[in-house]
Amino acid sequence: MTDLSWIDPLLSAARPQAMGALLRYFRDLDTAEEAFQEACLRAVRRWPVNGPPRDPAAWLILVGRNYALDEVRRRSRHESLPDEAAISHTEDAEMEMAERLDNSHYRDDILRLLFVCCHPELPVTQQIALALRIVSGLTVKEIARAFLVSESAMEQRITRAKRRIAAADVPFEAPGPQARAERVATVSAMIYLLFNEGYAASGGESHVRAALCEEAIRLARLLLRLFPGEPEVMGLTALLLLQHARLDARLDASGNIVLLEDQDRGLWNREMIAEGLVLTEKALRHGRPGPYQVQAAIAAVHAQAARPEDTAWAEIDRLYAMLETMQPSPVVTLNRAVAVAKLRGPEAALQMIEPLAAKLSGYFHFFGVKGALLMQLDRPDEARVAFDKAIALANTPAEAAHIRMHIERLLERHAARSAPPSAAAQATTALPTGRGSAG
Amino acid sequence: MLYSVLIYASEAVAAARSRQDDEALLARHLALQRELAAEGRLGAVVRLMPTTTATTVRGTNQSMVIDGPFIETKEQLLGLYLVECATLEEAIETARRIGQCCRTPDSGALEIRPVSWSRLDVPRGEAP
């Protein structure tokens, strides 16, 4: 076989379990990583010859562990390693044993691997970068590109993060139920932030950002395979799938943001939506709703509307109200206001968001929504002020361009004022009716 | 006789495939499906969602509803073909053709199970 592309997915799929076990043995991220790298190099040499092992993760764990142990011995004795042929021979002899490697720890191993990346002392961006490097196995170059920093800066960031973890106290004993649940919640939060990093597009090339979303979905599915009965993990996975399903519809050909209600719903990924809906329903059956499940349910309502006007806004309002009690936040209220605008009109929505002004004074979407509501209420001067603030706070050129489009419409409308009434009426019906955030 | 060819492989490996590789794999399957349909032998093709979407109902009175697949295995049932084959020999040959679309030199396997009887009036299946 000359085409070796089949090996990569095998190595990637085995990575979390193998790295998790190696971290448990060596209690050191660098040693575990080095051992895994070496095991992968040997896999690439041996698997095309002997065929892949029945349990790639067990193979990599064993070979990686032996390599690292030899390495420790060699360093302590200042001796050289036995030659390659001798090692390869032991590898094959020990494959039998690899089949019998204790698999009972693997769930906690993978969870620990994810969890060490989320150490509370690490800033969120470092947590995400570390998880992408350690768990997903992305190269430093790939991660640097996603975060728009130089490769050396990212290298430094990851090295610093590892050093902090090495200095911190990482619990290696198997966690109790309470501690395990806490770890799942911490890891879920990191996966959610990773997805947002890709979704919100706070800069960078769009395909790079999409790769971050895909990686987040991969990690969510990994966590769900470990905890198949955990409703919040189902909710998280569902939420990410339902949001990512809209990827191709969210930007137009020239890279402009397309609002949810203006999106071509034929571009939505039906397979992802179907999976997201199944997971949402499965989660809600448990009767233990949480923030991810409710957000997934909101995304599910949007996904099920064939046309924007079919959206069940009352249901969305009810779900946001639920989310407000679970996770009170001005951003949640802002989103609820969009549903309220649909149900009870822009005046009610504006009243709802006005108390948020102080807390959201630095939030792009607040001024986007406010401007749109003021436009609907025919208060163009105040709308203009809100839109100008939004532009000043925009995170990406696409966000700024989107608001400029609103302003242009505002100016057209202003110009239409002096034109015959029919033209003015036309301009008014063309106005967007809400939702300042991208769909 | 109608045979089912059940495709087993690691869904973790399937999830680790790049998007291009996944699209190439789908294209190979669609080409094979056109061939089998032209031969008048294709019954149905099913691609299953990941086992994380599975729910298992078990117990004598089916009162227990469990999240996840029936059994935890290293390989999962990812999908299946129903194909008309004159002999087992032909079914094996067909399974090999399906295997070439999957290209799984890893732990994947194809199980050939003759169909006792079937009803193929599927209400709504979404074509890829």
Coordinates of C-alpha atoms in Angstrom, one line a residue:
Chain A
M1 CA 0.0 0.0 0.0
T2 CA 1.6 3.2 -1.1
D3 CA -1.2 5.5 0.0
L4 CA -0.8 6.0 3.7
S5 CA -3.7 8.4 4.2
W6 CA -5.6 5.7 6.0
I7 CA -3.2 5.9 8.9
D8 CA -3.9 9.5 9.9
P9 CA -7.5 9.0 11.0
L10 CA -6.4 5.9 13.0
L11 CA -3.8 7.9 14.8
S12 CA -6.1 10.9 15.5
A13 CA -8.9 8.6 16.7
A14 CA -6.5 6.8 19.1
R15 CA -4.9 10.0 20.3
P16 CA -7.1 11.0 23.2
Q17 CA -7.1 7.5 24.8
A18 CA -3.4 7.0 24.2
M19 CA -2.4 10.4 25.4
G20 CA -4.7 10.0 28.4
A21 CA -3.1 6.7 29.4
L22 CA 0.5 8.0 28.8
L23 CA -0.3 11.1 31.0
R24 CA -1.5 8.7 33.7
Y25 CA 1.8 6.7 33.6
F26 CA 4.2 9.6 33.4
R27 CA 2.2 12.4 35.0
D28 CA 3.9 14.9 32.7
L29 CA 2.4 16.3 29.5
D30 CA 5.8 16.7 27.7
T31 CA 6.8 13.1 28.4
A32 CA 3.4 11.8 27.3
E33 CA 3.5 13.9 24.2
E34 CA 7.0 12.7 23.3
A35 CA 6.1 9.1 23.9
F36 CA 3.0 9.4 21.7
Q37 CA 4.9 11.1 18.9
E38 CA 7.5 8.4 18.9
A39 CA 4.8 5.7 18.9
C40 CA 3.1 7.4 15.9
L41 CA 6.4 7.5 14.0
R42 CA 6.8 3.7 14.6
A43 CA 3.2 3.1 13.6
V44 CA 3.8 4.8 10.3
R45 CA 6.8 2.6 9.7
R46 CA 5.2 -0.7 10.9
W47 CA 1.5 -0.6 10.1
P48 CA 1.9 -0.5 6.3
V49 CA 4.1 -3.6 6.6
N50 CA 2.3 -5.7 9.3
G51 CA -1.2 -4.2 8.8
P52 CA -2.8 -2.1 11.5
P53 CA -3.2 -3.6 15.0
R54 CA -6.7 -4.6 16.2
D55 CA -6.6 -2.0 18.9
P56 CA -4.5 1.0 17.7
A57 CA -4.8 2.9 21.0
A58 CA -3.5 0.0 23.0
W59 CA -0.6 -0.5 20.5
L60 CA 0.4 3.2 20.8
I61 CA 0.1 3.2 24.6
L62 CA 2.4 0.2 24.9
V63 CA 5.0 1.3 22.3
G64 CA 4.9 4.9 23.7
R65 CA 5.3 3.7 27.2
N66 CA 8.2 1.4 26.4
Y67 CA 9.9 4.1 24.5
A68 CA 9.6 6.6 27.3
L69 CA 10.8 4.1 29.9
D70 CA 13.8 3.2 27.7
E71 CA 14.5 6.9 27.3
V72 CA 14.5 7.5 31.1
R73 CA 16.8 4.5 31.6
R74 CA 19.1 5.6 28.8
R75 CA 19.4 9.1 30.1
S76 CA 20.2 7.8 33.6
R77 CA 22.8 5.3 32.3
H78 CA 24.1 7.5 29.5
E79 CA 23.7 4.4 27.3
S80 CA 22.5 4.2 23.8
L81 CA 19.2 2.6 22.8
P82 CA 19.2 -0.9 21.4
D83 CA 19.0 -0.9 17.6
E84 CA 15.7 -0.5 15.8
A85 CA 15.3 -4.1 14.8
A86 CA 15.5 -5.3 18.4
I87 CA 12.8 -2.8 19.5
S88 CA 10.5 -3.7 16.6
H89 CA 10.9 -7.4 17.6
T90 CA 9.7 -6.7 21.1
E91 CA 6.9 -4.6 19.8
D92 CA 5.4 -7.5 17.9
A93 CA 5.9 -9.9 20.8
E94 CA 4.1 -7.5 23.1
M95 CA 1.2 -6.9 20.9
E96 CA -0.7 -9.8 22.5
M97 CA -0.3 -8.0 25.8
A98 CA -1.5 -4.8 24.4
E99 CA -4.8 -6.5 23.6
R100 CA -5.1 -7.2 27.3
L101 CA -4.2 -3.7 28.5
D102 CA -6.5 -2.5 31.2
N103 CA -9.2 -0.6 29.4
S104 CA -11.3 0.2 32.5
H105 CA -9.5 3.5 33.1
Y106 CA -9.8 4.9 29.7
R107 CA -12.8 7.1 30.3
D108 CA -11.2 8.8 33.3
D109 CA -8.0 9.0 31.3
I110 CA -9.5 11.0 28.5
L111 CA -11.5 13.1 30.8
R112 CA -8.4 13.9 32.8
L113 CA -6.5 14.8 29.6
L114 CA -9.3 17.2 28.7
F115 CA -9.5 18.5 32.2
V116 CA -5.8 19.4 32.7
C117 CA -6.2 21.7 29.6
C118 CA -8.9 23.6 31.5
H119 CA -6.9 24.4 34.6
P120 CA -8.6 27.4 36.2
E121 CA -5.3 29.3 36.4
L122 CA -5.0 29.3 32.6
P123 CA -6.7 32.0 30.7
V124 CA -9.4 30.7 28.3
T125 CA -7.4 31.2 25.2
Q126 CA -4.6 29.1 26.6
Q127 CA -7.0 26.4 27.7
I128 CA -8.3 26.2 24.1
A129 CA -4.9 26.3 22.5
L130 CA -3.7 23.6 24.8
A131 CA -6.7 21.3 24.2
L132 CA -6.2 21.8 20.4
R133 CA -2.5 20.8 20.8
I134 CA -2.7 18.0 23.4
V135 CA -6.1 16.4 22.7
S136 CA -6.9 17.2 19.1
G137 CA -3.2 17.0 18.0
L138 CA -3.3 20.1 15.8
T139 CA 0.1 21.5 15.0
V140 CA 1.3 24.7 16.6
K141 CA 1.3 26.3 13.2
E142 CA -2.4 25.4 12.7
I143 CA -3.4 26.8 16.1
A144 CA -1.3 29.9 15.5
R145 CA -3.1 30.6 12.3
A146 CA -6.5 30.1 13.9
F147 CA -5.6 32.6 16.6
L148 CA -3.9 35.1 14.3
V149 CA -0.6 35.0 16.1
S150 CA 2.9 34.0 15.0
E151 CA 4.0 30.4 15.3
S152 CA 6.7 31.3 17.9
A153 CA 4.2 33.3 20.0
M154 CA 1.8 30.3 20.0
E155 CA 4.7 28.0 20.8
Q156 CA 5.5 30.2 23.8
R157 CA 1.9 30.4 24.9
I158 CA 1.6 26.6 24.9
T159 CA 4.9 26.1 26.7
R160 CA 3.9 28.6 29.4
A161 CA 0.5 26.8 29.8
K162 CA 2.2 23.4 30.2
R163 CA 4.6 24.8 32.7
R164 CA 1.7 26.2 34.8
I165 CA 0.0 22.8 34.7
A166 CA 3.2 21.0 35.7
A167 CA 3.5 23.4 38.7
A168 CA -0.1 23.0 39.6
D169 CA -1.6 20.1 41.4
V170 CA -3.3 17.7 38.9
P171 CA -5.3 15.0 40.6
F172 CA -4.4 11.6 39.2
E173 CA -6.5 9.4 41.3
A174 CA -9.9 8.3 39.8
P175 CA -12.4 11.0 40.6
G176 CA -15.6 10.4 42.6
P177 CA -19.0 11.0 41.0
Q178 CA -19.2 14.6 42.2
A179 CA -15.7 15.5 41.0
R180 CA -16.3 13.7 37.7
A181 CA -19.5 15.7 37.1
E182 CA -17.5 18.9 37.8
R183 CA -14.8 17.9 35.3
V184 CA -17.5 17.2 32.7
A185 CA -18.9 20.7 33.2
T186 CA -15.5 22.4 33.1
V187 CA -14.6 20.5 29.9
S188 CA -18.0 21.3 28.3
A189 CA -17.4 25.0 29.0
M190 CA -14.0 24.8 27.2
I191 CA -15.5 23.0 24.2
Y192 CA -18.3 25.6 24.0
L193 CA -15.8 28.5 24.1
L194 CA -13.7 26.7 21.4
F195 CA -16.7 26.5 19.2
N196 CA -17.6 30.2 19.8
E197 CA -14.0 31.1 18.9
G198 CA -14.7 29.7 15.5
Y199 CA -18.3 30.7 15.2
A200 CA -18.2 34.3 16.3
A201 CA -15.3 34.9 13.8
S202 CA -13.5 37.4 15.9
G203 CA -11.1 37.7 13.0
G204 CA -9.2 35.5 10.6
E205 CA -9.9 33.4 7.6
S206 CA -13.3 31.8 7.6
H207 CA -12.2 28.3 6.6
V208 CA -9.7 28.3 9.5
R209 CA -12.5 29.4 11.9
A210 CA -14.8 26.6 10.5
A211 CA -12.1 24.1 11.3
L212 CA -12.2 25.3 15.0
C213 CA -16.0 24.6 15.0
E214 CA -15.5 21.2 13.6
E215 CA -12.8 20.4 16.2
A216 CA -15.2 21.5 18.9
I217 CA -17.9 19.2 17.5
R218 CA -15.3 16.3 17.5
L219 CA -14.5 17.0 21.1
A220 CA -18.1 17.2 22.1
R221 CA -18.8 13.9 20.4
L222 CA -15.8 12.4 22.2
L223 CA -17.1 13.6 25.5
L224 CA -20.6 12.2 24.7
R225 CA -19.2 8.8 23.8
L226 CA -17.6 8.8 27.3
F227 CA -20.9 10.0 28.9
P228 CA -23.7 8.8 26.6
G229 CA -26.4 9.3 29.3
E230 CA -25.4 12.9 30.3
P231 CA -28.2 15.3 29.1
E232 CA -26.1 18.4 29.2
V233 CA -23.4 16.8 27.1
M234 CA -26.1 15.8 24.6
G235 CA -27.4 19.3 24.7
L236 CA -23.9 20.8 24.1
T237 CA -23.3 18.5 21.1
A238 CA -26.8 19.2 19.7
L239 CA -26.2 22.9 20.1
L240 CA -22.9 22.9 18.3
L241 CA -24.3 20.7 15.5
L242 CA -27.4 22.9 15.0
Q243 CA -25.4 26.1 14.9
H244 CA -22.7 24.7 12.6
A245 CA -25.4 23.4 10.2
R246 CA -25.9 27.1 9.2
L247 CA -22.3 27.7 8.3
D248 CA -22.7 27.9 4.5
A249 CA -25.7 30.3 4.8
R250 CA -24.2 32.7 7.3
L251 CA -22.0 34.6 4.9
D252 CA -22.8 35.6 1.3
A253 CA -20.4 35.3 -1.6
S254 CA -18.6 38.5 -0.7
G255 CA -18.2 37.6 2.9
N256 CA -21.1 39.7 4.3
I257 CA -23.0 38.5 7.3
V258 CA -26.5 37.2 6.4
L259 CA -29.0 37.4 9.2
L260 CA -30.9 34.3 10.2
E261 CA -34.1 35.5 8.7
D262 CA -32.4 36.3 5.4
Q263 CA -30.5 33.0 5.1
D264 CA -31.1 30.6 2.3
R265 CA -32.4 27.7 4.4
G266 CA -31.6 25.3 1.5
L267 CA -28.0 25.8 2.4
W268 CA -28.4 24.5 5.9
N269 CA -26.8 21.1 6.5
R270 CA -29.8 18.7 7.0
E271 CA -27.7 15.9 8.3
M272 CA -26.3 18.0 11.1
I273 CA -29.7 19.4 11.9
A274 CA -31.2 15.9 12.0
E275 CA -28.5 14.7 14.4
G276 CA -28.9 17.9 16.5
L277 CA -32.7 17.4 16.8
V278 CA -32.3 13.8 17.8
L279 CA -29.9 14.7 20.5
T280 CA -32.0 17.6 21.8
E281 CA -35.0 15.3 22.1
K282 CA -33.0 12.6 23.8
A283 CA -31.6 15.1 26.3
L284 CA -34.9 16.7 27.2
R285 CA -36.5 13.2 27.9
H286 CA -34.3 13.1 31.0
G287 CA -36.2 16.0 32.6
R288 CA -33.0 17.6 33.9
P289 CA -32.8 20.7 31.7
G290 CA -29.6 22.8 31.7
P291 CA -28.3 25.8 29.8
Y292 CA -26.9 23.8 26.9
Q293 CA -30.1 21.8 26.5
V294 CA -32.2 25.0 26.5
Q295 CA -29.8 26.7 24.0
A296 CA -30.0 23.6 21.8
A297 CA -33.8 23.7 22.1
I298 CA -33.8 27.3 20.9
A299 CA -31.5 26.4 17.9
A300 CA -33.9 23.5 17.2
V301 CA -36.9 25.8 17.0
H302 CA -35.1 27.9 14.4
A303 CA -33.9 24.8 12.5
Q304 CA -37.4 23.4 12.3
A305 CA -38.9 26.6 10.7
A306 CA -39.1 26.1 7.0
R307 CA -39.4 29.8 6.5
P308 CA -38.5 32.7 8.9
E309 CA -42.2 33.5 9.3
D310 CA -42.9 30.0 10.5
T311 CA -40.6 30.5 13.5
A312 CA -42.3 29.7 16.8
W313 CA -41.3 32.9 18.5
A314 CA -43.5 32.3 21.6
E315 CA -41.6 29.0 22.2
I316 CA -38.2 30.9 21.7
D317 CA -39.4 33.6 24.2
R318 CA -40.4 30.8 26.7
L319 CA -37.0 29.1 26.3
Y320 CA -35.0 32.3 26.7
A321 CA -37.0 33.1 29.9
M322 CA -36.0 29.6 31.2
L323 CA -32.4 30.3 30.3
E324 CA -32.6 33.7 32.1
T325 CA -33.5 31.9 35.3
M326 CA -30.8 29.3 34.9
Q327 CA -28.1 31.6 33.8
P328 CA -29.0 35.2 34.3
S329 CA -27.0 37.3 31.9
P330 CA -27.6 40.6 30.0
V331 CA -26.7 38.8 26.7
V332 CA -29.5 36.2 27.3
T333 CA -32.0 39.0 27.9
L334 CA -30.7 40.8 24.8
N335 CA -31.4 37.7 22.7
R336 CA -34.8 37.3 24.4
A337 CA -35.6 40.8 23.4
V338 CA -35.3 39.8 19.7
A339 CA -38.1 37.2 20.2
V340 CA -40.1 39.8 22.2
A341 CA -39.8 42.2 19.3
K342 CA -41.4 39.6 17.0
L343 CA -44.2 38.8 19.5
R344 CA -45.0 42.1 21.1
G345 CA -43.3 44.7 18.8
P346 CA -40.2 46.8 18.9
E347 CA -41.3 49.1 21.8
A348 CA -41.6 46.2 24.2
A349 CA -38.2 44.9 23.1
L350 CA -36.6 48.3 23.5
Q351 CA -38.0 48.6 27.0
M352 CA -36.5 45.2 27.8
I353 CA -33.0 46.1 26.7
E354 CA -32.7 49.6 27.9
P355 CA -31.8 48.5 31.5
L356 CA -28.9 46.5 30.0
A357 CA -27.2 49.6 28.6
A358 CA -24.6 49.9 31.4
K359 CA -23.7 46.3 31.4
L360 CA -23.5 45.9 27.6
S361 CA -21.8 49.3 26.8
G362 CA -18.9 47.5 25.1
Y363 CA -21.0 44.8 23.3
F364 CA -21.3 45.1 19.6
H365 CA -24.6 43.1 19.3
F366 CA -26.3 45.3 21.9
F367 CA -26.0 48.4 19.7
G368 CA -26.8 46.4 16.6
V369 CA -30.1 45.2 18.1
K370 CA -30.9 48.6 19.6
G371 CA -30.3 50.3 16.3
A372 CA -32.5 47.9 14.5
L373 CA -35.3 48.3 17.0
L374 CA -35.1 52.1 16.8
M375 CA -35.2 51.9 13.1
Q376 CA -38.4 49.9 13.3
L377 CA -39.8 52.5 15.7
D378 CA -38.9 55.2 13.1
R379 CA -36.4 57.0 15.3
P380 CA -33.6 57.3 12.7
D381 CA -31.4 59.7 14.6
E382 CA -31.1 57.5 17.7
A383 CA -30.7 54.5 15.4
R384 CA -27.8 56.2 13.7
V385 CA -26.1 56.8 17.1
A386 CA -26.5 53.1 18.1
F387 CA -25.2 51.9 14.7
D388 CA -22.2 54.2 15.0
K389 CA -21.4 52.7 18.3
A390 CA -21.8 49.2 16.9
I391 CA -19.3 49.9 14.2
A392 CA -16.8 51.2 16.7
L393 CA -17.2 47.9 18.6
A394 CA -17.3 45.5 15.6
N395 CA -14.9 42.6 16.0
T396 CA -14.6 41.9 12.3
P397 CA -14.8 43.8 9.0
A398 CA -17.9 41.7 8.2
E399 CA -19.7 42.9 11.4
A400 CA -18.8 46.5 10.6
A401 CA -20.0 46.1 7.0
H402 CA -23.3 44.7 8.1
I403 CA -24.0 47.7 10.3
R404 CA -22.9 50.0 7.5
M405 CA -25.6 48.4 5.4
H406 CA -28.2 49.3 8.0
I407 CA -26.9 52.9 8.0
E408 CA -27.2 53.0 4.2
R409 CA -30.8 51.9 4.4
L410 CA -31.3 54.6 7.0
L411 CA -29.9 57.2 4.7
E412 CA -32.0 55.9 1.8
R413 CA -35.0 56.1 3.9
H414 CA -34.1 59.7 4.9
A415 CA -33.7 60.6 1.2
A416 CA -37.0 58.9 0.5
R417 CA -38.7 61.3 3.0
S418 CA -38.6 64.0 0.4
A419 CA -39.8 61.7 -2.3
P420 CA -43.4 60.7 -3.0
P421 CA -45.1 58.7 -0.1
S422 CA -45.3 55.4 -2.0
A423 CA -41.5 55.3 -2.3
A424 CA -41.1 56.0 1.4
A425 CA -43.5 53.1 2.2
Q426 CA -41.5 50.8 0.0
A427 CA -38.3 51.7 1.8
T428 CA -40.0 51.0 5.2
T429 CA -41.1 47.5 4.2
A430 CA -37.5 46.7 3.1
L431 CA -36.2 47.4 6.6
P432 CA -34.8 44.5 8.6
T433 CA -37.1 43.6 11.5
G434 CA -34.7 42.7 14.2
R435 CA -31.9 40.4 15.3
G436 CA -28.7 42.3 15.2
S437 CA -26.6 39.2 15.7
A438 CA -25.7 36.8 12.9
G439 CA -27.9 33.7 12.7
Chain B
M1 CA -31.8 -13.9 -2.8
L2 CA -31.6 -10.5 -1.0
Y3 CA -28.5 -10.0 1.1
S4 CA -27.7 -7.4 3.6
V5 CA -24.1 -6.2 3.9
L6 CA -23.6 -4.6 7.3
I7 CA -20.7 -2.1 7.5
Y8 CA -18.8 -2.1 10.8
A9 CA -16.0 0.2 11.5
S10 CA -14.7 2.5 14.3
E11 CA -16.9 5.6 14.3
A12 CA -14.1 7.4 16.1
V13 CA -11.9 6.8 13.1
A14 CA -14.7 7.9 10.8
A15 CA -15.1 11.1 12.8
A16 CA -11.3 11.7 12.5
R17 CA -11.4 11.7 8.7
S18 CA -10.9 15.0 7.0
R19 CA -13.9 16.6 5.3
Q20 CA -12.3 16.0 1.8
D21 CA -11.7 12.3 2.6
D22 CA -15.3 12.0 3.8
E23 CA -16.7 13.6 0.6
A24 CA -14.4 11.3 -1.5
L25 CA -15.7 8.3 0.4
L26 CA -19.3 9.3 -0.2
A27 CA -18.6 9.9 -3.9
R28 CA -17.2 6.3 -4.2
H29 CA -20.3 4.9 -2.5
L30 CA -22.7 6.8 -4.7
A31 CA -20.8 5.6 -7.8
L32 CA -21.2 2.0 -6.6
Q33 CA -24.8 2.5 -5.8
R34 CA -25.4 3.7 -9.4
E35 CA -23.6 0.6 -10.7
L36 CA -25.7 -1.8 -8.5
A37 CA -28.9 0.1 -9.4
A38 CA -28.0 -0.2 -13.1
E39 CA -27.5 -4.0 -12.6
G40 CA -31.0 -4.0 -11.1
R41 CA -29.8 -5.3 -7.8
L42 CA -29.8 -2.5 -5.3
G43 CA -32.4 -2.7 -2.6
A44 CA -31.8 0.0 -0.1
V45 CA -28.8 1.9 1.4
V46 CA -28.8 3.1 5.0
R47 CA -26.2 5.4 6.7
L48 CA -26.7 5.4 10.4
M49 CA -26.1 8.4 12.7
P50 CA -23.3 8.0 15.3
T51 CA -24.1 5.7 18.3
T52 CA -24.2 8.8 20.5
T53 CA -27.7 9.3 19.0
A54 CA -28.7 5.8 19.9
T55 CA -31.3 4.8 22.5
T56 CA -31.7 1.2 23.7
V57 CA -34.9 -0.2 25.0
R58 CA -34.4 -3.4 26.9
G59 CA -35.8 -5.6 29.6
T60 CA -38.5 -8.2 29.3
N61 CA -41.3 -5.6 29.4
Q62 CA -39.2 -3.0 27.5
S63 CA -39.4 -0.7 30.4
M64 CA -35.8 0.3 30.5
V65 CA -34.7 3.1 28.2
I66 CA -30.9 3.5 28.0
D67 CA -28.9 6.1 26.2
G68 CA -26.4 4.7 23.8
P69 CA -26.0 1.6 21.7
F70 CA -27.0 -1.9 22.7
I71 CA -23.4 -3.0 23.3
E72 CA -20.1 -1.1 23.5
T73 CA -17.8 -2.4 20.8
K74 CA -14.6 -1.2 19.2
E75 CA -16.4 -1.2 15.9
Q76 CA -19.9 0.2 15.4
L77 CA -22.6 -0.6 12.8
L78 CA -22.3 2.5 10.5
G79 CA -24.6 1.6 7.7
L80 CA -25.9 -1.2 5.5
Y81 CA -26.7 -2.1 1.9
L82 CA -29.5 -4.5 0.7
V83 CA -28.4 -6.1 -2.5
E84 CA -29.9 -8.9 -4.7
C85 CA -27.3 -11.6 -5.2
A86 CA -27.7 -15.0 -6.9
T87 CA -25.2 -16.8 -4.7
L88 CA -23.1 -16.3 -1.6
E89 CA -20.1 -16.0 -3.9
E90 CA -21.7 -13.0 -5.5
A91 CA -22.6 -11.5 -2.1
I92 CA -19.0 -11.8 -1.0
E93 CA -17.9 -10.2 -4.3
T94 CA -20.4 -7.3 -3.7
A95 CA -19.2 -6.9 -0.1
R96 CA -15.7 -6.5 -1.4
R97 CA -16.8 -3.8 -3.8
I98 CA -18.5 -2.0 -0.9
G99 CA -15.4 -2.5 1.2
Q100 CA -13.4 -0.8 -1.5
C101 CA -15.6 2.3 -1.2
C102 CA -15.0 2.3 2.6
R103 CA -11.3 1.7 2.2
T104 CA -10.8 0.5 5.7
P105 CA -7.6 -1.5 5.9
D106 CA -8.0 -0.9 9.7
S107 CA -10.3 -2.8 11.9
G108 CA -13.4 -2.4 9.8
A109 CA -15.5 -5.4 8.7
L110 CA -18.4 -6.2 6.5
E111 CA -21.0 -8.7 7.7
I112 CA -23.0 -10.5 5.0
R113 CA -26.5 -11.5 6.3
P114 CA -29.0 -13.0 4.0
V115 CA -32.4 -11.3 4.3
S116 CA -35.3 -13.5 5.4
W117 CA -38.0 -11.1 4.3
S118 CA -38.2 -7.3 4.1
R119 CA -40.6 -4.4 3.6
L120 CA -38.9 -1.6 1.7
D121 CA -41.5 1.1 1.6
V122 CA -39.4 3.7 3.4
P123 CA -41.6 6.7 4.3
R124 CA -38.9 9.4 4.2
G125 CA -35.2 9.0 3.7
E126 CA -33.1 11.9 2.8
A127 CA -30.8 11.3 -0.1
P128 CA -27.2 12.6 0.3

